Short mmCIF file of C-alpha atoms in Angstrom, two decimals:
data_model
loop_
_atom_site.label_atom_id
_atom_site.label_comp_id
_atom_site.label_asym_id
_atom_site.label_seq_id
_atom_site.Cartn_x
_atom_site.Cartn_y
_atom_site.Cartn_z
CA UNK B 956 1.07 48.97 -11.81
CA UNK B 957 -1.18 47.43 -14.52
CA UNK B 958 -2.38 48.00 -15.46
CA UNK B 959 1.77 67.27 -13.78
CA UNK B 960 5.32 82.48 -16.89
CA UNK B 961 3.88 85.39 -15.75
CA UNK B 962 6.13 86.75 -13.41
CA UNK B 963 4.19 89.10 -11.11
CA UNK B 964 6.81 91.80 -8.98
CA UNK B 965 5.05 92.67 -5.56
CA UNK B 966 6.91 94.92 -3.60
CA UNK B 967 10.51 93.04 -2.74
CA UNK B 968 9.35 89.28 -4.04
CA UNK B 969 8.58 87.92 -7.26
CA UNK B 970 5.54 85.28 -7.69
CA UNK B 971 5.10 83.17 -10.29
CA UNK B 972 2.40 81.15 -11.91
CA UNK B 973 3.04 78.52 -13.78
CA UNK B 974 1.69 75.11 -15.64
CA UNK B 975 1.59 73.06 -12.33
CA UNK B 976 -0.76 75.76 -10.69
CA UNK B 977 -3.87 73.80 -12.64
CA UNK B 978 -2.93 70.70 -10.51
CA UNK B 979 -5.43 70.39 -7.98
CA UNK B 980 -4.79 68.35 -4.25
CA UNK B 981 -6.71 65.38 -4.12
CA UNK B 982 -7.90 63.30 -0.96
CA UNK B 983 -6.93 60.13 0.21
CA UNK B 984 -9.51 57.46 1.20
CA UNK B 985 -7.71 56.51 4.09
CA UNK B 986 -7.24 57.74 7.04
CA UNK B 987 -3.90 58.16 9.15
CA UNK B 988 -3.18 56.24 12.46
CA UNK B 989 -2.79 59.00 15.22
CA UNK B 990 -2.42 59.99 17.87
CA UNK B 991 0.26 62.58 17.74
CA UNK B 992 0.13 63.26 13.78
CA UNK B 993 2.08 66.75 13.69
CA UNK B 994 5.64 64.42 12.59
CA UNK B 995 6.51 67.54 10.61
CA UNK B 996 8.62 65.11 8.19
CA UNK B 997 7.80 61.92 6.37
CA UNK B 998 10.40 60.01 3.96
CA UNK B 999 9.50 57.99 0.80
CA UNK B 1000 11.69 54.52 0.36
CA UNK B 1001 10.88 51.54 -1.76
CA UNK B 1002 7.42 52.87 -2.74
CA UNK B 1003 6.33 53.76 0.78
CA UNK B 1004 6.00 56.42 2.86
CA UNK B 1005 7.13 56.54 6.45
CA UNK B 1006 5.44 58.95 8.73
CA UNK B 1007 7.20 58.90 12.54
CA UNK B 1008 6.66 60.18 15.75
CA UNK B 1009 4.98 63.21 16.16
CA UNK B 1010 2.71 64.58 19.05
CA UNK B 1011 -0.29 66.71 19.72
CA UNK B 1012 -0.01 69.89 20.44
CA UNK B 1013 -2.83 70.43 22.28
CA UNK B 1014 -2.07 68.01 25.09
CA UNK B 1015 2.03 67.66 24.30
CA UNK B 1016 1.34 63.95 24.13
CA UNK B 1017 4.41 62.44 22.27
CA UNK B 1018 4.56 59.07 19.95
CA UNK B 1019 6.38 56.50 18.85
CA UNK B 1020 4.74 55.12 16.09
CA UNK B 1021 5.91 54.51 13.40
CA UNK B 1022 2.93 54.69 10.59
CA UNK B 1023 3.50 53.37 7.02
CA UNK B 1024 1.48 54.54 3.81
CA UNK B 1025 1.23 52.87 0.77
CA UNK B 1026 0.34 55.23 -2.01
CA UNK B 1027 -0.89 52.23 -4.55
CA UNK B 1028 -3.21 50.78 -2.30
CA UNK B 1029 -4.06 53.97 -0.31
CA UNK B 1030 -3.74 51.58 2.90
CA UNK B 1031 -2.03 52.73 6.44
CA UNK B 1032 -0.02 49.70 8.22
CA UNK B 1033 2.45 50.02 11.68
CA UNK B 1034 5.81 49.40 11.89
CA UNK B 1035 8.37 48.19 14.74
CA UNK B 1036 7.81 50.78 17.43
CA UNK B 1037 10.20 53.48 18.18
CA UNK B 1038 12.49 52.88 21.62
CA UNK B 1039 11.72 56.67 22.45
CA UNK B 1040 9.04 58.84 21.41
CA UNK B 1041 9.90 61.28 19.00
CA UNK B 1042 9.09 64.48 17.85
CA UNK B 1043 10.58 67.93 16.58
CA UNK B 1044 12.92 65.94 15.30
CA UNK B 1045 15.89 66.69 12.50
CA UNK B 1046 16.01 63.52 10.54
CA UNK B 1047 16.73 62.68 7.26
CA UNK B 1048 17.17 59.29 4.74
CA UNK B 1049 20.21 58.42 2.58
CA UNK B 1050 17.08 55.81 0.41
CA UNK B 1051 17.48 52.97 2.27
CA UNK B 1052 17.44 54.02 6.50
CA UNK B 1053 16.48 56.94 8.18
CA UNK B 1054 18.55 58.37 10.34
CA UNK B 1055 17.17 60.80 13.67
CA UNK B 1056 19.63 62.92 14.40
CA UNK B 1057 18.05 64.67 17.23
CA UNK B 1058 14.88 64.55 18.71
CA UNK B 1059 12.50 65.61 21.76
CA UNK B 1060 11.96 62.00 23.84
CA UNK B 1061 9.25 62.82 25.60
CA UNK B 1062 10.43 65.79 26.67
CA UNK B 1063 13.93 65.50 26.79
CA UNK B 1064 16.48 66.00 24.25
CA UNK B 1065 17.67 62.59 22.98
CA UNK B 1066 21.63 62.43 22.70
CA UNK B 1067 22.47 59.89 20.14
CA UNK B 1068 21.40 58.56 16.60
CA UNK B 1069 18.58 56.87 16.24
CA UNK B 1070 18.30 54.74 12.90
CA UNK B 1071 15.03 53.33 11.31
CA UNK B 1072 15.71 50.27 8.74
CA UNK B 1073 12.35 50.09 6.83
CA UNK B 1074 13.66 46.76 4.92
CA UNK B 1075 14.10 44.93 8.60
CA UNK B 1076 11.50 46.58 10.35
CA UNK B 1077 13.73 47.65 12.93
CA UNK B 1078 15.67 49.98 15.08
CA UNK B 1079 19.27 50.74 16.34
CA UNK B 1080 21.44 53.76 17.51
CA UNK B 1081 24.44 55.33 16.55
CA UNK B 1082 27.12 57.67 17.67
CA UNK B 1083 26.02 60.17 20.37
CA UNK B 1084 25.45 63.85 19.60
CA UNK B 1085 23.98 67.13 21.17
CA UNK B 1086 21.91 69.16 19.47
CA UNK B 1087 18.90 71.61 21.03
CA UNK B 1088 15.35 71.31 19.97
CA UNK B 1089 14.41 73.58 16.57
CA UNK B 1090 16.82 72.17 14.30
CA UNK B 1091 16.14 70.06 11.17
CA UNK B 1092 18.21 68.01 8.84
CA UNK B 1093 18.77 67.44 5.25
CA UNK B 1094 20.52 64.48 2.78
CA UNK B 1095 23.18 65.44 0.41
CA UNK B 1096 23.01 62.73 -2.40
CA UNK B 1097 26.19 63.53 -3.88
CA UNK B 1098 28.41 63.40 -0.57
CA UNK B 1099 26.37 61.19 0.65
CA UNK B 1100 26.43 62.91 4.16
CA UNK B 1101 23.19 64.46 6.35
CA UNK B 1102 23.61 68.14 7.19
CA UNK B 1103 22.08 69.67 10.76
CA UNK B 1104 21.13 73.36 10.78
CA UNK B 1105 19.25 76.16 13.24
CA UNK B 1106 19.06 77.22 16.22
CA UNK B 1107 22.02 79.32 16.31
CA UNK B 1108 24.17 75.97 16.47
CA UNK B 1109 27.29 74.95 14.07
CA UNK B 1110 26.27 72.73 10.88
CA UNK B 1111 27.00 69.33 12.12
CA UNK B 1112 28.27 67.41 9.21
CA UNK B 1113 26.97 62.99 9.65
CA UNK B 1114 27.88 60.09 7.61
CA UNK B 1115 25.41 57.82 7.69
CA UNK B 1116 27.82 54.95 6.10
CA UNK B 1117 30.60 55.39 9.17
CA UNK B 1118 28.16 56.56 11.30
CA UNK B 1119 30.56 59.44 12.37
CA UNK B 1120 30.55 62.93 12.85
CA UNK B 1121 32.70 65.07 9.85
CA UNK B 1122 34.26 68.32 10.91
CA UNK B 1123 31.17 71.19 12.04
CA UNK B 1124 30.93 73.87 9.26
CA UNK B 1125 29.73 77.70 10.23
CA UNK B 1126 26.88 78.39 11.68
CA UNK B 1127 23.18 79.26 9.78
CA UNK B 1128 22.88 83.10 10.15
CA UNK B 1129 19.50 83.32 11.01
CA UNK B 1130 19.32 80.90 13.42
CA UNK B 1131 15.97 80.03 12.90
CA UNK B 1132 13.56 77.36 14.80
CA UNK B 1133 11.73 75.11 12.55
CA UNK B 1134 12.46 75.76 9.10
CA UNK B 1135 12.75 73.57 6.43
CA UNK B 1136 14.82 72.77 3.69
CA UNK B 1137 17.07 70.17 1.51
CA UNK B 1138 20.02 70.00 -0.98
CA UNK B 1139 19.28 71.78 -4.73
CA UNK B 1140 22.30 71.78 -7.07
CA UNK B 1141 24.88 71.61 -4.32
CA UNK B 1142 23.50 74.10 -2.11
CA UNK B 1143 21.46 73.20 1.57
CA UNK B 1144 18.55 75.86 0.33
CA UNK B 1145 16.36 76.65 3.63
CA UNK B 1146 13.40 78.59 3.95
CA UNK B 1147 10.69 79.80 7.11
CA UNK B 1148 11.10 79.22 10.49
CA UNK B 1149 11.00 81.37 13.14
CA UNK B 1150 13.99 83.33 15.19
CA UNK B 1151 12.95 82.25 18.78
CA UNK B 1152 10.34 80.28 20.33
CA UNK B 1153 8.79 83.23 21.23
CA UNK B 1154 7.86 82.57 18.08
CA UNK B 1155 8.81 86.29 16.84
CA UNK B 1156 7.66 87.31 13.27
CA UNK B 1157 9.07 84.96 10.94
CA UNK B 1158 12.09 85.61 8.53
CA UNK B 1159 11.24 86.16 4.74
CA UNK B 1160 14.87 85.71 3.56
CA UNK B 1161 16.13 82.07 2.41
CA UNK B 1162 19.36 80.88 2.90
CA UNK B 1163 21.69 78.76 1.34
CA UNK B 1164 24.84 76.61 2.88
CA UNK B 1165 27.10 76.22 -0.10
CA UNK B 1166 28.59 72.58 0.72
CA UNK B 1167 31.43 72.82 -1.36
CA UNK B 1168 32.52 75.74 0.34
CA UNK B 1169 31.01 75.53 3.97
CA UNK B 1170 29.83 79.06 4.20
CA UNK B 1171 26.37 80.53 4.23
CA UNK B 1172 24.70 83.33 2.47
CA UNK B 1173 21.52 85.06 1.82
CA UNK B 1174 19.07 83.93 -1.52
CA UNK B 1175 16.72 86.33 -3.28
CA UNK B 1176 13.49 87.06 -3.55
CA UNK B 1177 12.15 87.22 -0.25
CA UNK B 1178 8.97 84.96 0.52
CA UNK B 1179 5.47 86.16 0.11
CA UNK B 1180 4.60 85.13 3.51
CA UNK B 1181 7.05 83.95 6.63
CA UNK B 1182 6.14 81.13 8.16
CA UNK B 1183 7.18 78.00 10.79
CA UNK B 1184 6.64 75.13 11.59
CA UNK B 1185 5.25 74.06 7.89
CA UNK B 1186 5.41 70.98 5.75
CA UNK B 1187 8.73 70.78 2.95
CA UNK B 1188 9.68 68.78 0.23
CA UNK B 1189 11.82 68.70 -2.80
CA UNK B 1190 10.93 68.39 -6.52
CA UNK B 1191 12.68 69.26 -9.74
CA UNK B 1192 15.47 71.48 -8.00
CA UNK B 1193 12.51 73.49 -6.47
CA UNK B 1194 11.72 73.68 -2.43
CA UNK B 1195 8.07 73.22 -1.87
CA UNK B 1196 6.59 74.69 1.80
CA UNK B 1197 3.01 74.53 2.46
CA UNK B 1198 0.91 75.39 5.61
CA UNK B 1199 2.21 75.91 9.26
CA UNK B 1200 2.06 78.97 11.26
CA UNK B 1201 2.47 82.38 10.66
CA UNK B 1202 1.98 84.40 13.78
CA UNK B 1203 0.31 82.75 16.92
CA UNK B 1204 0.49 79.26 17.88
CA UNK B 1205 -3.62 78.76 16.39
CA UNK B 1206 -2.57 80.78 13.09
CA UNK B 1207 -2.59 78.23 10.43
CA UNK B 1208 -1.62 78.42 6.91
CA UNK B 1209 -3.17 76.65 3.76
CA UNK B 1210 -1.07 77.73 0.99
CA UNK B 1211 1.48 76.33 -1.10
CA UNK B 1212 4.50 78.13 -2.46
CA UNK B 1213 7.41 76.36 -4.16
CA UNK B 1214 10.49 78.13 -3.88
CA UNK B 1215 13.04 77.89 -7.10
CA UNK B 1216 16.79 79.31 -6.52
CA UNK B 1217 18.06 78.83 -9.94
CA UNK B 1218 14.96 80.74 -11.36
CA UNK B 1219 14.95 83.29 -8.29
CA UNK B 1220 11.21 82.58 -7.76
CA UNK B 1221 8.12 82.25 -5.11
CA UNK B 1222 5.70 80.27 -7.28
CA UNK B 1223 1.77 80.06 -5.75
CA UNK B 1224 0.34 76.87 -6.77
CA UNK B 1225 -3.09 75.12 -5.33
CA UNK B 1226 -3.93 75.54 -1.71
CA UNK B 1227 -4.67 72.92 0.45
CA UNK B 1228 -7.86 71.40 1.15
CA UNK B 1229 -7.35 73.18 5.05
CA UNK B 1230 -5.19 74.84 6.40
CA UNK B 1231 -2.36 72.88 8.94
CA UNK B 1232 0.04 73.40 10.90
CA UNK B 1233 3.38 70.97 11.88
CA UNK B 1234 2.02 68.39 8.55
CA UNK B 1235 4.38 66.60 6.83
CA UNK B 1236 5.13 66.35 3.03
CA UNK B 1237 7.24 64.60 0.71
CA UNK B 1238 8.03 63.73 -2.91
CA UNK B 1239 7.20 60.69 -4.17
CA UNK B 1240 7.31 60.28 -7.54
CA UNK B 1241 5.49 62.40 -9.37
CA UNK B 1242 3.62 63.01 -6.79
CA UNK B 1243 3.49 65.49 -3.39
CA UNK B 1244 1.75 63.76 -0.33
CA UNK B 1245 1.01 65.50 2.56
CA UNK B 1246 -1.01 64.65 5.91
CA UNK B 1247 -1.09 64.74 9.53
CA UNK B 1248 -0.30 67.66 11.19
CA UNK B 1249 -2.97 70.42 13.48
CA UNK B 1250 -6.25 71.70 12.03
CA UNK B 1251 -8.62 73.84 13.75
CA UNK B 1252 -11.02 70.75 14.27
CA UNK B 1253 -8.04 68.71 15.87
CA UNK B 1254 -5.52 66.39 15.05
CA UNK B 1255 -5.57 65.64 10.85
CA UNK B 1256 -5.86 62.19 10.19
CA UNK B 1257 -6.23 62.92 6.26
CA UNK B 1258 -3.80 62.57 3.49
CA UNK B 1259 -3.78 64.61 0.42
CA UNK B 1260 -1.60 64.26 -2.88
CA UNK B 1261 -0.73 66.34 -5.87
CA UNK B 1262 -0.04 65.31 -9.04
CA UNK B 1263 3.47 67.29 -10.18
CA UNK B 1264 3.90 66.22 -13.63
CA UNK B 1265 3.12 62.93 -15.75
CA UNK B 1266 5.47 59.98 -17.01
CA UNK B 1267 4.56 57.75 -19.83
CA UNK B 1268 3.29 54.02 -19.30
CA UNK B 1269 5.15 51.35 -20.65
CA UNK B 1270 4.41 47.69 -21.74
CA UNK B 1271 6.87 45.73 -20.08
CA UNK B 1272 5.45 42.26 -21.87
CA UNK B 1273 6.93 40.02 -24.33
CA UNK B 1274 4.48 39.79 -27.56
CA UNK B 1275 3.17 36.01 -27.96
CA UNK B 1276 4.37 35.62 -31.97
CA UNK B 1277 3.28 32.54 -33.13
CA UNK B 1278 -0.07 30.48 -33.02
CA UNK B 1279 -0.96 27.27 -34.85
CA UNK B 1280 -4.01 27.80 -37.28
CA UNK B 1281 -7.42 26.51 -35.82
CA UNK B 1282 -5.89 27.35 -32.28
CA UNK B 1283 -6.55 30.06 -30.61
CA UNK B 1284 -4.35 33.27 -30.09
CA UNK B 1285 -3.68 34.91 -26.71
CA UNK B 1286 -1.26 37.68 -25.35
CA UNK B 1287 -1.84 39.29 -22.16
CA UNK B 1288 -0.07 42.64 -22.89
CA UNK B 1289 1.24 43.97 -19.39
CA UNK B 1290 2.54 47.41 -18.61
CA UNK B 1291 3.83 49.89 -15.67
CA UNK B 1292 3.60 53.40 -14.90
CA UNK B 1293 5.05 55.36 -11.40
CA UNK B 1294 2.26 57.52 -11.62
CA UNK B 1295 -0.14 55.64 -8.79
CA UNK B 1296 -3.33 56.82 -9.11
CA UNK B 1297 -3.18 56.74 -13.54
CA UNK B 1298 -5.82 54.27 -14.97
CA UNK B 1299 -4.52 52.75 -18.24
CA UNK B 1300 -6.04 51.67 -21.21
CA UNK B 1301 -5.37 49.40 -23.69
CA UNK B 1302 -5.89 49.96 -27.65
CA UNK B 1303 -5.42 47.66 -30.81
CA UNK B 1304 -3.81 50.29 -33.35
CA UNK B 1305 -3.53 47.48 -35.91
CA UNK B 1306 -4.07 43.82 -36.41
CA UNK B 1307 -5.83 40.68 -37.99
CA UNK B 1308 -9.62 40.58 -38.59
CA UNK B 1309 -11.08 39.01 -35.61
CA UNK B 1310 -8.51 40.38 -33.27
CA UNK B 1311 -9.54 42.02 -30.18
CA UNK B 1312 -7.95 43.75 -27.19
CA UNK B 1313 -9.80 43.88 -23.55
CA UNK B 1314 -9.06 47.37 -22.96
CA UNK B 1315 -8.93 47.43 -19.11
CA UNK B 1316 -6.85 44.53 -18.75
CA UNK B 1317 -4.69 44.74 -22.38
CA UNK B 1318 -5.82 40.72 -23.04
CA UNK B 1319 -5.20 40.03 -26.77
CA UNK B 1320 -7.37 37.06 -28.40
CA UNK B 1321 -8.17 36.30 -31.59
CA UNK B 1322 -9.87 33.03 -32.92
CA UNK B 1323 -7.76 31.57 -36.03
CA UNK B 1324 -10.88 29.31 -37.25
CA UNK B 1325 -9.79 29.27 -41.10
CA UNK B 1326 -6.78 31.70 -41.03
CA UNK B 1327 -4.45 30.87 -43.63
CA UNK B 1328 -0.79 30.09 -42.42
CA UNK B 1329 0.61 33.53 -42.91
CA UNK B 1330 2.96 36.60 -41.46
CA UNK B 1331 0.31 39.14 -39.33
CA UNK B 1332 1.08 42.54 -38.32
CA UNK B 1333 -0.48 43.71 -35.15
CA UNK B 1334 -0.12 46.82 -32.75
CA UNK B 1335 -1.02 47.83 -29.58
CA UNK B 1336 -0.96 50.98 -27.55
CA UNK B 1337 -1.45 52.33 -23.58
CA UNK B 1338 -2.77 55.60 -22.42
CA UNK B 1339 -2.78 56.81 -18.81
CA UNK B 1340 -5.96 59.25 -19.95
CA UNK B 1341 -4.16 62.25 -18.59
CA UNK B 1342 -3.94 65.18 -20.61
CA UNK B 1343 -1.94 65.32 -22.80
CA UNK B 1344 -1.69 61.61 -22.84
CA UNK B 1345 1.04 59.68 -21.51
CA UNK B 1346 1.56 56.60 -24.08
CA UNK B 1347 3.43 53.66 -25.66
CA UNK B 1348 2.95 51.28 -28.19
CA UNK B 1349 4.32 47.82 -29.37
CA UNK B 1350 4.43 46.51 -32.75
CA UNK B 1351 5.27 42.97 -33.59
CA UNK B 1352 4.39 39.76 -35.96
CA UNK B 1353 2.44 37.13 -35.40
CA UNK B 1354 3.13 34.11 -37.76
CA UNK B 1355 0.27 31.27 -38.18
CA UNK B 1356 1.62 28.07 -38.91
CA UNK B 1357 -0.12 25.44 -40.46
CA UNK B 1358 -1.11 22.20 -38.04
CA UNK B 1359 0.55 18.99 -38.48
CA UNK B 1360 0.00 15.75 -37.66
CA UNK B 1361 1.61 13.39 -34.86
CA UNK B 1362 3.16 10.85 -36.72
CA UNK B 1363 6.54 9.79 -35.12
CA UNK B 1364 8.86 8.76 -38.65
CA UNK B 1365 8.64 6.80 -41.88
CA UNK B 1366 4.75 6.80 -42.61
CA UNK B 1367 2.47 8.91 -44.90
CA UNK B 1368 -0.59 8.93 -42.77
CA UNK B 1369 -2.34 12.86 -42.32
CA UNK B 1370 -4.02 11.41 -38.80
CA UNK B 1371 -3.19 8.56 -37.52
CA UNK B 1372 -0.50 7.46 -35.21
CA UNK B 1373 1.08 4.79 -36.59
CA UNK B 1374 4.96 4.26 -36.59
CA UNK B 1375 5.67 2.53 -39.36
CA UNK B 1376 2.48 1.37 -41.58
CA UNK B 1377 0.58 3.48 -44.17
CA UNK B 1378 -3.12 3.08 -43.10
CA UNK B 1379 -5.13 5.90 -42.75
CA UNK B 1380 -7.61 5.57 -40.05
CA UNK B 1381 -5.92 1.95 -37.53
CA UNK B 1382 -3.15 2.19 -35.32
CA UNK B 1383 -1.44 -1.52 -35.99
CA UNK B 1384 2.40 -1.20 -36.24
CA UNK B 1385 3.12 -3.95 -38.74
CA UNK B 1386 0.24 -4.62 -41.18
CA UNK B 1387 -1.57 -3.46 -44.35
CA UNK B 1388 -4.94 -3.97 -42.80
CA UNK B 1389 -7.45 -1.01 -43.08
CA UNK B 1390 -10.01 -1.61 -40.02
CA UNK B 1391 -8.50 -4.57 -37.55
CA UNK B 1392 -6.19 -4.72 -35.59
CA UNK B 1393 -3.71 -7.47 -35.84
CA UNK B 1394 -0.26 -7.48 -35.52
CA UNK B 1395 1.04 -10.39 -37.57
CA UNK B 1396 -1.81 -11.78 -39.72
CA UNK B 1397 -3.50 -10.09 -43.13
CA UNK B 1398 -7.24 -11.15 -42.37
CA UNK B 1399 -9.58 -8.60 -42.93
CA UNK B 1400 -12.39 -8.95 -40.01
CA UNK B 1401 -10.80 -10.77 -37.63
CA UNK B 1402 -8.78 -10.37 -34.33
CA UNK B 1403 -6.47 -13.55 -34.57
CA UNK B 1404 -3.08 -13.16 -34.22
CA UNK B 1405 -2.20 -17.12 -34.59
CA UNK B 1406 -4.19 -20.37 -35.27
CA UNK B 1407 -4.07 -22.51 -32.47
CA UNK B 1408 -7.25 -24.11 -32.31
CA UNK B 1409 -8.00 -28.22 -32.13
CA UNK B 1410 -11.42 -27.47 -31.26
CA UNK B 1411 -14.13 -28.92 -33.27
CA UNK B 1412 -16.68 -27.63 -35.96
CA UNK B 1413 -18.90 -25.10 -34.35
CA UNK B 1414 -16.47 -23.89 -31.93
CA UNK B 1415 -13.40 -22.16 -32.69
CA UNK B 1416 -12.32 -19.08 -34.40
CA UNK B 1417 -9.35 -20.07 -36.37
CA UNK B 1418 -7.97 -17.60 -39.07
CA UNK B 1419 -7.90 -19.55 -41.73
CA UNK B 1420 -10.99 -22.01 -41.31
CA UNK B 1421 -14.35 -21.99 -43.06
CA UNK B 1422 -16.42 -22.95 -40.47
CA UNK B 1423 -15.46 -26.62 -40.30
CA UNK B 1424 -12.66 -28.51 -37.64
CA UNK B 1425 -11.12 -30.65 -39.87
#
């Protein structure tokens, strides 16, 4: 594009509040395709988010659309429709497909792979599996294979690239319906969820499935709050849950807690604009979108995004270093930043007198009217306006030549274009003169080339006659 530690000990759980927590949820302008917007998952490849499926819980109407988001022009578009309509799904993407392990079709368990291929548009199914609605799913990026968990059910080990089934490893402890999780530092961390669809008090303990070793265990502290069927995403080795429901099926939640293993933390960080239940979220960039999902109005149709942290622009242009004097100078300095939503300006740090910079679009120009031929420093700089200030700058040379003229060879004229002669201001090829132009003769005013006339006095225009025709 041109052009985000006071540790607080509360009975058996530690909260923490940290930098991020001044990051504030902001609303999208758009507003999501429905019906059936509680996906509970939504995946971020090639700059665009894929929200799929879902249904609505108040009339168990299911979908099969396939809704695409993109976050730079805050735009909603459709994609190939699913073949089944899927929801409470445990799917997962490797970065390049997504991949539905199970899913409820309308009702009915589905009993093979379904794949997604955002870059064809398209869908396709792979090797047949049995799974029970309740259990979700999770990408390991370093063995490359997607993990299944819940429901009391072994951890079914997929690879997306043999589309096979690896050896099951043990079974989740808890067993739990609807949780959420993904891979931090080799470990499947999971967190919520409920034990039954009686939908029993929720767990506060999260787990972890060492991959390595294929065996579960408990993680510490406990959650502030249990909760299931909420929205989950990953960032910086920290598990992010926000809303869902904590008791009844019409208890929603509007909080957001990340979850960080390595530090042993529950850290509380801005709310949501309203409290949801079955919303998706995910990471993209440095950002955390979230949307769809039940509110107590209805179905949400609104998207909302946080901004986790901020990257520096950079110009990506190649300085313009030379101009010819009298000409004038331009350089259209271009540069990039993943943040979406940043607004970058442009600043001349150094340079020529007369040299200006548009600072919207970063357009250079300078008039060189009277510059002397010379070496000419110049630099220029790009701020996202976040604070502190993501920036980068370029520094370069421009050199000013002086013009020439457009003789071709062998004359010593300053503007003409003659080949071979050394007038100043005529363009013969062969002759001295200063103002005609003849090719072969040395008259002064006249335009003859040879004299062929026989005509009499009065009537011709010989070169070298005096007015007579004798």
């Amino acid at each position: 594009m041109k052009k985000m530690l006071i540790g607080i000990l509360a009975g058996a759980f530690l909260i923490a509040f940290c930098g991020v927590a001044a990051a504030q949820w902001e609303t999208s302008g758009s507003t999501m395709p429905g019906p059936g917007n509680e996906a509970g998952k939504a995946f971020f490849i090639d700059g665009k988010i894929y929200a799929i499926g879902g249904f609505d819980s108040a009339t168990f109407t299911f979908s099969d659309a396939v809704r695409i988001f993109d976050p730079v022009t805050d735009t909603w578009t459709s994609g190939a429709t699913a073949p089944i309509k899927l929801t409470r799904y445990a799917a997962a993407t490797d970065g390049e497909k997504i991949y539905f392990i199970f899913g409820i079709d309308d009702g009915a368990s589905t009993t093979v792979v379904n794949i997604y291929d955002p870059a064809t548009d398209s869908w396709s199914t792979g090797a047949a599996v049995t799974l029970a609605e309740g259990v979700q799913a999770a990408f390991d990026p370093v063995s490359g294979y997607i993990y299944t968990w819940g429901r009391g059910l072994p951890t079914k080990v997929y690879d997306p690239e043999t589309d096979t089934f690896e050896s099951d490893v043990a079974t989740q402890p808890g067993g739990d319906f609807l949780t959420c999780g993904g891979v931090i530092g080799g470990d499947l961390v999971v967190a919520g969820g409920v034990d039954s669809l009686i939908f029993s008090p929720p767990p506060l303990t999260p787990e972890a499935l060492d991959i390595g070793a294929g065996t579960w265990s408990t993680l510490s502290p406990v959650a502030p709050l249990g909760r299931w069927d909420h929205g989950c995403a990953l960032y910086s080795d920290e598990l992010y849950v926000l809303g869902g429901r904590f008791a009844g099926w019409d208890d929603f939640l509007d909080d957001v807690y990340t979850f960080a293993p390595a530090k042993g933390t529950w850290t509380a960080i801005d709310s949501l604009p309203v409290a949801v239940a079955g919303a998706w979220a995910v990471n993209a960039e440095n950002y955390l979108f979230a949307g769809g999902g039940r509110i107590t109005a209805g179905q949400n149709t609104t998207t909302y995004y946080l901004k986790m942290a901020n990257a520096d622009p950079e110009i990506t242009s190649d300085a313009v270093t030379e101009v010819v004097a009298d000409d004038l100078y331009e350089y259209d300095v271009e540069a990039f930043d993943i943040d979406f939503y940043d607004e970058l300006e442009f600043e001349l740090l150094d340079g020529p007198m007369g040299m200006v910079i548009d600072s919207v679009t970063g357009e250079i120009t300078w008039d060189t009217t009277d510059v002397d031929p010379d070496d000419y420093d110049v630099e220029v700089s790009v701020d996202d306006g976040d604070t502190p200030k993501g920036t980068d700058t370029q520094a370069f040379t421009v050199t000013v030549t002086a013009p020439g003229d457009d003789d071709t060879t062998g004359d010593d004229d300053t503007g003409d274009d003659d080949t071979g002669d050394d007038d100043t201001g005529d363009d013969d090829t062969g002759d001295d003169d200063a103002a005609d132009d003849d090719a072969a003769d040395d008259d002064a005013t006249d335009d003859d080339a040879t004299d062929d006339d026989t005509a009499p006095i009065g009537g011709d225009d010989d070169d070298d006659d005096s007015g007579c025709g004798c």
